[in-house]
């Protein structure tokens, strides 16, 4: 059985590759020194162009990229060369090449071939900057056929060429093809990379040290989530892919590293949606001698700075809505947000029966919710979250749903915690860290009881972490920012799969 489904087109291309080899031409060339990218070459032409010259040509340039258009016109061939920075039109004139080169190389070029070209730039009669190709080098012949090319003409008469590659699932499965054909997809990932670079730059300048912590844990802690389980053969033990780096990073705070951060993967064995991928990227940062407000301000600074650097202002268009990241952002407690949006006043200290009665008409299933905090959180998640469009910090969470956060001095049933919501989605989470080992042990015991009661996402007991706290951890603030969800906002992407290069998909049979 053949590994690939061959067509008449692919068979012809394989035969063409064999023919090139027989003639001593390498269809998969080696190193090629470019003098410019397409964008820089065009800028060179614009900077040196002499408008008074009857036919101006730039000095020769050497470009390399993928041939994404080809049009034969008698004794000439026009093409479109694309690289990461842009594209330029190519002009091959038959008389510039030997008959063998023109027939066996130039005319035999296929859409998708990677080539190196050399020659001067000039303007065509229609004003398009074009490379007059004097030398061509084959760097990689394509075998598979690219999707069909379409052309449209705008009101100004400019021709726009694009490939029909609209099958969303196929784009995710063959991301390499998606990147080849869709320039906006490449731009999305360049923006994502730029955002992460800005975060690193700012954190480094503020004295945070980037660190790496384990991806495999003995205990799946640091967040309420189901883990992936793997097995280490040599040690004959089960390990968990980390659901969060939090507890290891706070061990570093105990050890005297006063400001640390990590940008890396987390893994959660949960559902897949436009907002969730089982493997995702988080930025987590911890600051000794700080608190919730320290890291809330850090979050605001990092995101606002990224927006300003990338867009030149405070506003970003997302899914038809203008988001304004000008500081300061709104801050409101969870209880007050429920009152503001739903119109009911919930009391964390009221009898449980009274709380259930107040929420009865909201259409929320409270069957398995047996505590005040979980009921209030359910109301917030189902009735309030989606209304938080502009950047908003929700503060003051119930203690019982925040097992690692420090309690408020004036109300121990609440913790010094915040979550950032943008476009109705949680994008960041942070709090003043609990550094009392006895209280942390008590919270773990509560979580353990919930786990034994059937809550598979409750925290397990981590005695080594408690032991670390017994060595003394300074007051600290910690934050986690969802890189993928924020990248969605800054690239105007509707799905998290659009900002993850290789999202998880069910294998094709």
Short mmCIF file of C-alpha atoms in Angstrom, two decimals:
data_model
loop_
_atom_site.label_atom_id
_atom_site.label_comp_id
_atom_site.label_asym_id
_atom_site.label_seq_id
_atom_site.Cartn_x
_atom_site.Cartn_y
_atom_site.Cartn_z
CA UNK A 1 0.00 0.00 0.00
CA UNK A 2 1.39 3.42 -0.98
CA UNK A 3 2.11 5.89 1.81
CA UNK A 4 0.66 8.77 -0.23
CA UNK A 5 -2.17 8.98 -2.69
CA UNK A 6 -0.49 9.76 -5.99
CA UNK A 7 -2.21 11.59 -8.84
CA UNK A 8 -1.21 12.15 -12.42
CA UNK A 9 0.15 15.58 -11.40
CA UNK A 10 2.32 14.23 -8.57
CA UNK A 11 3.63 11.40 -10.77
CA UNK A 12 4.62 13.92 -13.44
CA UNK A 13 6.43 16.02 -10.85
CA UNK A 14 8.31 13.01 -9.48
CA UNK A 15 9.37 12.16 -13.04
CA UNK A 16 10.49 15.79 -13.53
CA UNK A 17 12.63 15.57 -10.39
CA UNK A 18 14.25 12.38 -11.70
CA UNK A 19 14.90 14.11 -15.01
CA UNK A 20 16.62 17.04 -13.30
CA UNK A 21 18.88 14.68 -11.39
CA UNK A 22 19.78 12.86 -14.59
CA UNK A 23 20.88 16.21 -16.07
CA UNK A 24 23.05 16.95 -13.04
CA UNK A 25 20.66 19.53 -11.54
CA UNK A 26 19.96 19.14 -7.81
CA UNK A 27 16.20 19.55 -7.23
CA UNK A 28 16.85 20.08 -3.52
CA UNK A 29 19.64 22.62 -3.39
CA UNK A 30 21.77 23.68 -0.47
CA UNK A 31 22.73 26.97 1.12
CA UNK A 32 21.69 30.10 -0.77
CA UNK A 33 22.95 33.52 0.29
CA UNK A 34 20.21 36.15 0.00
CA UNK A 35 21.14 39.80 -0.24
CA UNK A 36 17.68 41.01 0.81
CA UNK A 37 14.21 39.94 1.78
CA UNK A 38 11.48 40.89 -0.70
CA UNK A 39 10.35 43.79 1.50
CA UNK A 40 13.89 45.16 1.88
CA UNK A 41 14.56 44.76 -1.83
CA UNK A 42 11.46 46.77 -2.69
CA UNK A 43 12.47 49.44 -0.17
CA UNK A 44 15.95 49.54 -1.74
CA UNK A 45 14.33 50.18 -5.13
CA UNK A 46 12.08 52.92 -3.75
CA UNK A 47 15.00 54.62 -1.98
CA UNK A 48 17.20 54.63 -5.10
CA UNK A 49 14.62 55.05 -7.88
CA UNK A 50 15.25 57.91 -10.28
CA UNK A 51 11.84 59.18 -11.45
CA UNK A 52 13.46 61.04 -14.35
CA UNK A 53 15.00 57.90 -15.82
CA UNK A 54 13.15 56.41 -18.77
CA UNK A 55 13.64 52.90 -17.41
CA UNK A 56 15.27 52.71 -13.99
CA UNK A 57 16.82 49.49 -12.71
CA UNK A 58 18.18 48.86 -9.23
CA UNK A 59 21.49 47.11 -8.60
CA UNK A 60 21.08 43.30 -8.74
CA UNK A 61 19.63 41.61 -5.66
CA UNK A 62 19.48 37.97 -4.59
CA UNK A 63 16.15 36.77 -3.20
CA UNK A 64 14.83 33.40 -2.16
CA UNK A 65 11.32 32.18 -1.44
CA UNK A 66 8.38 30.20 -2.68
CA UNK A 67 6.86 30.61 -6.14
CA UNK A 68 3.19 31.35 -5.48
CA UNK A 69 2.08 32.47 -8.92
CA UNK A 70 3.06 31.75 -12.51
CA UNK A 71 1.72 33.26 -15.73
CA UNK A 72 3.15 32.40 -19.16
CA UNK A 73 2.94 35.18 -21.76
CA UNK A 74 4.63 34.18 -25.02
CA UNK A 75 8.38 34.50 -24.65
CA UNK A 76 8.11 35.68 -21.06
CA UNK A 77 6.93 34.23 -17.77
CA UNK A 78 5.73 36.23 -14.78
CA UNK A 79 5.70 34.83 -11.28
CA UNK A 80 5.13 35.82 -7.65
CA UNK A 81 7.90 35.13 -5.13
CA UNK A 82 6.82 35.03 -1.48
CA UNK A 83 8.99 35.05 1.63
CA UNK A 84 8.26 35.78 5.28
CA UNK A 85 8.43 39.55 4.85
CA UNK A 86 6.33 39.95 1.71
CA UNK A 87 6.30 39.21 -2.00
CA UNK A 88 7.55 40.56 -5.31
CA UNK A 89 6.69 39.93 -8.94
CA UNK A 90 9.24 38.03 -11.05
CA UNK A 91 9.92 38.48 -14.76
CA UNK A 92 11.64 35.69 -16.72
CA UNK A 93 12.58 36.63 -20.29
CA UNK A 94 13.29 33.70 -22.60
CA UNK A 95 16.28 35.34 -24.28
CA UNK A 96 18.05 35.77 -20.92
CA UNK A 97 18.52 32.00 -20.54
CA UNK A 98 19.90 29.17 -22.59
CA UNK A 99 17.14 27.13 -24.26
CA UNK A 100 17.88 24.21 -21.92
CA UNK A 101 17.60 26.31 -18.74
CA UNK A 102 14.45 28.07 -19.90
CA UNK A 103 12.69 24.85 -20.91
CA UNK A 104 13.92 22.48 -18.20
CA UNK A 105 14.02 24.84 -15.23
CA UNK A 106 12.07 28.08 -15.77
CA UNK A 107 9.11 26.68 -17.70
CA UNK A 108 9.09 23.58 -15.47
CA UNK A 109 8.68 25.59 -12.25
CA UNK A 110 5.56 24.64 -10.32
CA UNK A 111 3.50 26.59 -7.85
CA UNK A 112 5.10 26.00 -4.47
CA UNK A 113 8.65 25.48 -5.72
CA UNK A 114 11.29 27.17 -3.56
CA UNK A 115 13.82 29.06 -5.68
CA UNK A 116 16.63 31.56 -5.50
CA UNK A 117 16.62 34.40 -8.03
CA UNK A 118 19.05 37.16 -8.92
CA UNK A 119 18.61 40.30 -10.98
CA UNK A 120 17.70 44.00 -10.93
CA UNK A 121 14.36 45.50 -9.94
CA UNK A 122 12.35 47.68 -12.32
CA UNK A 123 8.82 48.99 -12.77
CA UNK A 124 6.48 47.45 -15.33
CA UNK A 125 4.22 49.59 -17.51
CA UNK A 126 1.49 49.15 -14.90
CA UNK A 127 3.84 50.45 -12.19
CA UNK A 128 4.45 47.16 -10.36
CA UNK A 129 7.94 46.74 -8.92
CA UNK A 130 9.34 43.57 -10.49
CA UNK A 131 12.53 41.55 -10.35
CA UNK A 132 14.04 40.91 -13.78
CA UNK A 133 15.42 37.42 -13.18
CA UNK A 134 18.81 36.82 -14.77
CA UNK A 135 19.73 33.76 -12.73
CA UNK A 136 17.49 31.14 -11.11
CA UNK A 137 18.45 28.34 -8.70
CA UNK A 138 16.15 25.47 -7.78
CA UNK A 139 16.22 25.02 -3.99
CA UNK A 140 13.30 22.64 -3.39
CA UNK A 141 10.85 21.15 -5.88
CA UNK A 142 7.28 20.66 -4.72
CA UNK A 143 5.49 17.37 -5.38
CA UNK A 144 2.04 17.92 -3.93
CA UNK A 145 -0.40 20.14 -5.78
CA UNK A 146 -1.39 23.35 -4.00
CA UNK A 147 -5.07 24.33 -3.78
CA UNK A 148 -6.41 26.31 -6.78
CA UNK A 149 -5.42 29.95 -7.14
CA UNK A 150 -8.10 32.62 -7.50
CA UNK A 151 -7.81 36.21 -8.67
CA UNK A 152 -9.91 39.23 -7.74
CA UNK A 153 -9.64 42.85 -8.83
CA UNK A 154 -10.34 45.69 -6.41
CA UNK A 155 -11.93 49.07 -7.23
CA UNK A 156 -8.50 50.54 -7.99
CA UNK A 157 -7.84 47.84 -10.56
CA UNK A 158 -5.24 46.00 -8.49
CA UNK A 159 -5.20 42.23 -8.87
CA UNK A 160 -5.22 40.15 -5.69
CA UNK A 161 -4.34 36.47 -5.90
CA UNK A 162 -5.20 33.99 -3.14
CA UNK A 163 -5.43 30.25 -2.64
CA UNK A 164 -8.67 28.50 -1.80
CA UNK A 165 -7.86 26.70 1.42
CA UNK A 166 -10.92 27.19 3.57
CA UNK A 167 -11.23 23.74 5.19
CA UNK A 168 -10.63 24.76 8.81
CA UNK A 169 -9.86 21.26 10.08
CA UNK A 170 -7.41 20.64 7.24
CA UNK A 171 -5.71 23.94 8.03
CA UNK A 172 -5.09 22.77 11.59
CA UNK A 173 -4.00 19.28 10.55
CA UNK A 174 -1.61 20.55 7.87
CA UNK A 175 -0.44 23.76 9.50
CA UNK A 176 2.59 23.82 7.21
CA UNK A 177 0.24 24.18 4.23
CA UNK A 178 -1.85 26.75 6.09
CA UNK A 179 1.28 28.83 6.72
CA UNK A 180 2.36 28.51 3.09
CA UNK A 181 -0.96 29.69 1.70
CA UNK A 182 -2.27 32.17 4.27
CA UNK A 183 -0.07 35.15 5.02
CA UNK A 184 -2.44 36.37 7.74
CA UNK A 185 -1.86 33.11 9.63
CA UNK A 186 1.89 33.71 9.58
CA UNK A 187 1.26 37.26 10.76
CA UNK A 188 -0.82 35.95 13.69
CA UNK A 189 2.06 33.85 14.94
CA UNK A 190 4.53 36.66 14.44
CA UNK A 191 2.28 38.85 16.60
CA UNK A 192 2.08 36.13 19.22
CA UNK A 193 5.87 35.89 19.27
CA UNK A 194 6.14 39.66 19.52
CA UNK A 195 3.76 39.71 22.49
CA UNK A 196 5.79 37.11 24.37
CA UNK A 197 9.02 38.97 23.58
CA UNK A 198 7.55 42.16 25.06
CA UNK A 199 6.55 40.29 28.22
CA UNK A 200 10.07 38.91 28.59
CA UNK A 201 11.64 42.30 27.95
CA UNK A 202 9.49 44.01 30.56
CA UNK A 203 9.94 41.30 33.19
CA UNK A 204 13.69 41.19 32.65
CA UNK A 205 13.93 44.97 33.00
CA UNK A 206 11.92 44.81 36.24
CA UNK A 207 14.39 42.35 37.75
CA UNK A 208 12.42 39.12 37.34
CA UNK A 209 14.52 36.05 36.58
CA UNK A 210 13.31 33.53 34.01
CA UNK A 211 13.45 29.96 35.29
CA UNK A 212 12.39 26.47 34.24
CA UNK A 213 10.52 24.05 36.46
CA UNK A 214 9.61 20.38 35.88
CA UNK A 215 6.99 19.29 33.36
CA UNK A 216 6.53 15.95 35.15
CA UNK A 217 5.28 16.04 38.72
CA UNK A 218 4.88 13.47 41.45
CA UNK A 219 1.73 15.32 42.58
CA UNK A 220 -0.63 17.18 40.22
CA UNK A 221 -1.01 20.46 42.10
CA UNK A 222 -1.15 24.20 41.63
CA UNK A 223 -4.59 24.36 40.02
CA UNK A 224 -8.00 22.69 40.07
CA UNK A 225 -7.82 20.44 37.02
CA UNK A 226 -7.57 16.83 35.88
CA UNK A 227 -4.03 15.78 34.94
CA UNK A 228 -2.55 13.58 32.24
CA UNK A 229 -0.83 10.53 33.74
CA UNK A 230 2.34 8.96 32.38
CA UNK A 231 4.67 6.24 33.63
CA UNK A 232 8.42 6.35 34.15
CA UNK A 233 9.76 2.90 33.38
CA UNK A 234 13.16 3.15 35.08
CA UNK A 235 11.71 4.38 38.37
CA UNK A 236 8.50 2.38 37.92
CA UNK A 237 6.34 5.28 39.10
CA UNK A 238 3.38 7.20 37.71
CA UNK A 239 3.97 10.87 37.02
CA UNK A 240 1.66 13.71 36.05
CA UNK A 241 2.14 16.22 33.28
CA UNK A 242 1.99 19.49 35.13
CA UNK A 243 -1.28 21.35 35.35
CA UNK A 244 0.52 24.43 36.71
CA UNK A 245 4.09 25.38 37.73
CA UNK A 246 2.86 27.35 40.75
CA UNK A 247 4.04 25.21 43.64
CA UNK A 248 7.53 24.75 42.20
CA UNK A 249 7.89 28.46 41.50
CA UNK A 250 6.87 29.29 45.06
CA UNK A 251 9.47 26.83 46.33
CA UNK A 252 11.98 29.12 44.58
CA UNK A 253 10.57 32.10 46.48
CA UNK A 254 11.15 30.12 49.68
CA UNK A 255 14.71 29.55 48.49
CA UNK A 256 15.42 33.26 48.21
CA UNK A 257 14.76 33.94 44.51
CA UNK A 258 12.74 37.10 45.06
CA UNK A 259 11.24 37.60 41.58
CA UNK A 260 10.83 34.73 39.11
CA UNK A 261 8.81 33.93 36.02
CA UNK A 262 8.30 31.06 33.60
CA UNK A 263 6.66 30.92 30.18
CA UNK A 264 5.91 27.32 29.38
CA UNK A 265 3.36 24.58 28.81
CA UNK A 266 0.63 23.31 31.08
CA UNK A 267 -1.41 20.18 30.42
CA UNK A 268 -4.99 19.60 31.56
CA UNK A 269 -6.97 16.50 30.72
CA UNK A 270 -10.17 18.36 29.96
CA UNK A 271 -12.47 19.30 27.10
CA UNK A 272 -11.56 21.03 23.85
CA UNK A 273 -13.35 24.21 22.76
CA UNK A 274 -12.66 27.56 21.13
CA UNK A 275 -11.22 28.60 24.52
CA UNK A 276 -9.53 25.36 25.60
CA UNK A 277 -6.70 23.19 24.33
CA UNK A 278 -5.36 20.38 26.55
CA UNK A 279 -1.82 21.72 26.04
CA UNK A 280 -1.51 25.47 26.52
CA UNK A 281 1.01 28.18 27.36
CA UNK A 282 1.07 30.19 30.58
CA UNK A 283 3.19 32.99 31.94
CA UNK A 284 3.52 32.66 35.71
CA UNK A 285 5.39 35.23 37.81
CA UNK A 286 6.00 35.59 41.56
CA UNK A 287 7.25 38.60 43.50
CA UNK A 288 8.51 38.33 47.06
CA UNK A 289 7.33 41.00 49.49
CA UNK A 290 4.44 41.81 47.18
CA UNK A 291 0.73 40.98 47.21
CA UNK A 292 -2.32 40.77 44.97
CA UNK A 293 -2.11 44.43 44.01
CA UNK A 294 1.58 44.06 43.10
CA UNK A 295 0.87 41.40 40.49
CA UNK A 296 -2.42 42.98 39.40
CA UNK A 297 -0.46 46.10 38.51
CA UNK A 298 2.16 43.90 36.83
CA UNK A 299 -0.54 42.25 34.73
CA UNK A 300 -1.97 45.61 33.71
CA UNK A 301 1.49 46.90 32.83
CA UNK A 302 2.49 43.86 30.74
CA UNK A 303 -0.70 43.66 28.70
CA UNK A 304 -1.08 47.42 28.18
CA UNK A 305 2.57 47.74 27.15
CA UNK A 306 2.19 44.91 24.64
CA UNK A 307 -0.89 46.56 23.15
CA UNK A 308 0.82 49.95 22.93
CA UNK A 309 3.98 48.51 21.36
CA UNK A 310 2.11 46.36 18.85
CA UNK A 311 -0.73 48.69 17.87
CA UNK A 312 0.61 52.15 18.62
CA UNK A 313 -2.26 52.96 20.97
CA UNK A 314 -4.63 51.60 23.59
CA UNK A 315 -7.36 50.13 21.41
CA UNK A 316 -7.65 46.73 19.74
CA UNK A 317 -10.43 45.52 17.44
CA UNK A 318 -11.64 42.06 18.38
CA UNK A 319 -14.54 40.26 16.68
CA UNK A 320 -16.17 43.54 15.69
CA UNK A 321 -15.77 45.16 19.13
CA UNK A 322 -13.25 47.82 20.12
CA UNK A 323 -11.40 46.89 23.31
CA UNK A 324 -9.77 49.71 25.23
CA UNK A 325 -6.67 48.82 27.27
CA UNK A 326 -5.99 52.31 28.58
CA UNK A 327 -5.02 52.16 32.24
CA UNK A 328 -6.38 51.92 34.89
CA UNK A 329 -8.79 49.05 34.24
CA UNK A 330 -12.02 48.51 36.11
CA UNK A 331 -11.77 46.71 39.46
CA UNK A 332 -14.88 45.21 41.08
CA UNK A 333 -15.50 42.47 43.63
CA UNK A 334 -17.21 39.23 42.58
CA UNK A 335 -20.20 39.96 44.85
CA UNK A 336 -20.59 43.50 43.48
CA UNK A 337 -20.24 42.29 39.88
CA UNK A 338 -23.10 39.83 40.45
CA UNK A 339 -25.23 42.62 41.90
CA UNK A 340 -24.34 44.95 39.02
CA UNK A 341 -25.15 42.44 36.27
CA UNK A 342 -27.77 40.11 37.76
CA UNK A 343 -29.41 42.55 40.16
CA UNK A 344 -29.34 40.39 43.29
CA UNK A 345 -27.32 40.83 46.47
CA UNK A 346 -25.64 37.65 47.64
CA UNK A 347 -24.25 37.30 51.15
CA UNK A 348 -21.36 34.91 51.63
CA UNK A 349 -22.20 34.73 55.33
CA UNK A 350 -25.96 34.09 55.01
CA UNK A 351 -27.43 30.65 55.78
CA UNK A 352 -26.94 28.27 52.88
CA UNK A 353 -30.71 27.83 52.47
CA UNK A 354 -31.14 31.59 52.03
CA UNK A 355 -28.39 31.68 49.40
CA UNK A 356 -29.99 28.83 47.47
CA UNK A 357 -33.36 30.55 47.61
CA UNK A 358 -31.95 33.78 46.19
CA UNK A 359 -30.38 31.96 43.26
CA UNK A 360 -33.27 29.58 42.58
CA UNK A 361 -34.74 31.57 39.72
CA UNK A 362 -31.48 31.98 37.81
CA UNK A 363 -31.63 28.62 36.06
CA UNK A 364 -28.39 27.37 37.60
CA UNK A 365 -28.05 23.73 38.58
CA UNK A 366 -26.95 23.82 42.22
CA UNK A 367 -27.55 20.12 42.91
CA UNK A 368 -23.89 19.34 43.56
CA UNK A 369 -22.99 22.75 45.01
CA UNK A 370 -22.95 22.38 48.78
CA UNK A 371 -20.94 25.45 49.85
CA UNK A 372 -21.45 29.21 49.75
CA UNK A 373 -18.36 29.88 47.69
CA UNK A 374 -19.15 27.33 44.98
CA UNK A 375 -22.72 28.64 44.62
CA UNK A 376 -21.60 32.26 44.33
CA UNK A 377 -18.87 31.27 41.88
CA UNK A 378 -21.39 29.34 39.75
CA UNK A 379 -23.66 32.40 39.58
CA UNK A 380 -20.70 34.53 38.55
CA UNK A 381 -19.48 32.11 35.88
CA UNK A 382 -22.88 31.54 34.29
CA UNK A 383 -24.44 34.99 34.59
CA UNK A 384 -21.64 37.55 34.77
CA UNK A 385 -18.50 36.42 32.95
CA UNK A 386 -19.77 36.86 29.41
CA UNK A 387 -20.75 40.48 30.11
CA UNK A 388 -17.18 41.48 31.03
CA UNK A 389 -16.10 42.71 27.61
CA UNK A 390 -13.65 45.50 28.42
CA UNK A 391 -10.57 44.57 30.51
CA UNK A 392 -11.91 44.07 34.04
CA UNK A 393 -10.33 42.82 37.26
CA UNK A 394 -12.72 40.77 39.40
CA UNK A 395 -11.40 40.76 42.98
CA UNK A 396 -12.23 39.21 46.38
CA UNK A 397 -12.97 35.53 45.74
CA UNK A 398 -14.41 33.04 48.26
CA UNK A 399 -11.68 31.33 50.26
CA UNK A 400 -13.04 27.84 49.68
CA UNK A 401 -12.44 28.03 45.90
CA UNK A 402 -8.98 29.58 46.34
CA UNK A 403 -6.93 27.06 48.37
CA UNK A 404 -3.54 28.69 47.72
CA UNK A 405 -4.46 32.33 48.30
CA UNK A 406 -4.08 34.52 51.39
CA UNK A 407 -7.25 35.46 53.29
CA UNK A 408 -8.38 39.05 53.70
CA UNK A 409 -7.73 40.40 57.17
CA UNK A 410 -11.18 41.92 57.53
CA UNK A 411 -13.04 38.85 56.17
CA UNK A 412 -11.35 35.43 56.30
CA UNK A 413 -14.08 33.95 54.07
CA UNK A 414 -12.59 35.96 51.17
CA UNK A 415 -9.08 35.94 49.74
CA UNK A 416 -6.89 38.59 48.16
CA UNK A 417 -7.34 37.30 44.64
CA UNK A 418 -8.20 38.66 41.20
CA UNK A 419 -8.99 37.37 37.76
CA UNK A 420 -8.71 39.40 34.57
CA UNK A 421 -11.58 39.12 32.11
CA UNK A 422 -11.48 40.33 28.50
CA UNK A 423 -14.31 39.69 26.06
CA UNK A 424 -16.03 37.54 28.67
CA UNK A 425 -13.04 35.21 29.08
CA UNK A 426 -10.72 34.66 32.00
CA UNK A 427 -7.28 35.71 30.81
CA UNK A 428 -5.25 35.98 34.02
CA UNK A 429 -5.43 34.90 37.66
CA UNK A 430 -3.42 36.15 40.61
CA UNK A 431 -3.41 36.55 44.37
CA UNK A 432 -1.52 37.22 47.53
CA UNK A 433 0.17 33.92 48.29
CA UNK A 434 -0.72 31.95 51.38
CA UNK A 435 2.51 31.54 53.34
CA UNK A 436 1.14 30.13 56.63
CA UNK A 437 2.08 26.41 56.59
CA UNK A 438 -0.56 25.42 59.15
CA UNK A 439 -3.35 27.15 57.22
CA UNK A 440 -2.08 25.69 53.95
CA UNK A 441 -2.13 22.21 55.49
CA UNK A 442 -5.71 22.79 56.67
CA UNK A 443 -6.76 23.93 53.18
CA UNK A 444 -5.14 20.86 51.61
CA UNK A 445 -7.06 18.68 54.07
CA UNK A 446 -10.31 20.34 52.97
CA UNK A 447 -9.39 19.75 49.34
CA UNK A 448 -8.54 16.13 50.14
CA UNK A 449 -11.98 15.63 51.68
CA UNK A 450 -13.60 17.09 48.54
CA UNK A 451 -11.46 14.80 46.42
CA UNK A 452 -12.53 11.76 48.41
CA UNK A 453 -16.11 12.97 47.94
CA UNK A 454 -15.76 12.70 44.17
CA UNK A 455 -14.29 16.06 43.10
CA UNK A 456 -11.53 14.93 40.73
CA UNK A 457 -10.25 18.51 40.31
CA UNK A 458 -9.66 19.16 44.02
CA UNK A 459 -6.05 19.66 45.10
CA UNK A 460 -4.19 16.62 46.42
CA UNK A 461 -2.11 16.89 49.58
CA UNK A 462 1.44 18.11 48.87
CA UNK A 463 3.38 17.61 52.10
CA UNK A 464 6.68 18.68 50.58
CA UNK A 465 5.19 22.04 49.64
CA UNK A 466 3.89 22.48 53.19
CA UNK A 467 7.36 21.56 54.43
CA UNK A 468 8.81 24.26 52.16
CA UNK A 469 6.46 26.80 53.76
CA UNK A 470 7.65 25.63 57.17
CA UNK A 471 11.09 26.87 56.11
CA UNK A 472 9.56 30.34 55.72
CA UNK A 473 8.19 31.98 52.58
CA UNK A 474 8.11 35.78 52.49
CA UNK A 475 4.84 37.53 51.66
CA UNK A 476 4.43 37.30 47.89
CA UNK A 477 2.13 37.97 44.99
CA UNK A 478 1.73 35.52 42.13
CA UNK A 479 0.09 35.68 38.73
CA UNK A 480 -0.68 33.44 35.77
CA UNK A 481 -1.49 34.91 32.33
CA UNK A 482 -2.97 32.74 29.57
CA UNK A 483 -0.70 33.39 26.58
CA UNK A 484 -3.00 31.66 24.10
CA UNK A 485 -6.16 33.50 25.14
CA UNK A 486 -4.40 36.84 25.10
CA UNK A 487 -2.93 36.02 21.69
CA UNK A 488 -6.48 35.40 20.47
CA UNK A 489 -7.39 38.96 21.45
CA UNK A 490 -4.32 40.58 19.91
CA UNK A 491 -4.70 38.70 16.60
CA UNK A 492 -8.51 38.95 16.36
CA UNK A 493 -8.78 35.14 16.35
CA UNK A 494 -12.10 33.49 17.15
CA UNK A 495 -10.61 30.15 18.26
CA UNK A 496 -7.66 29.21 20.43
CA UNK A 497 -6.65 26.80 17.66
CA UNK A 498 -5.86 29.80 15.48
CA UNK A 499 -3.04 30.88 17.81
CA UNK A 500 -1.58 27.44 18.60
CA UNK A 501 0.63 26.19 15.80
CA UNK A 502 -0.29 22.56 16.28
CA UNK A 503 -3.56 22.22 18.25
CA UNK A 504 -4.59 18.79 19.48
CA UNK A 505 -6.92 16.96 17.07
CA UNK A 506 -8.37 13.48 16.96
CA UNK A 507 -6.19 11.38 14.61
CA UNK A 508 -7.62 10.74 11.16
CA UNK A 509 -8.40 7.11 10.49
#
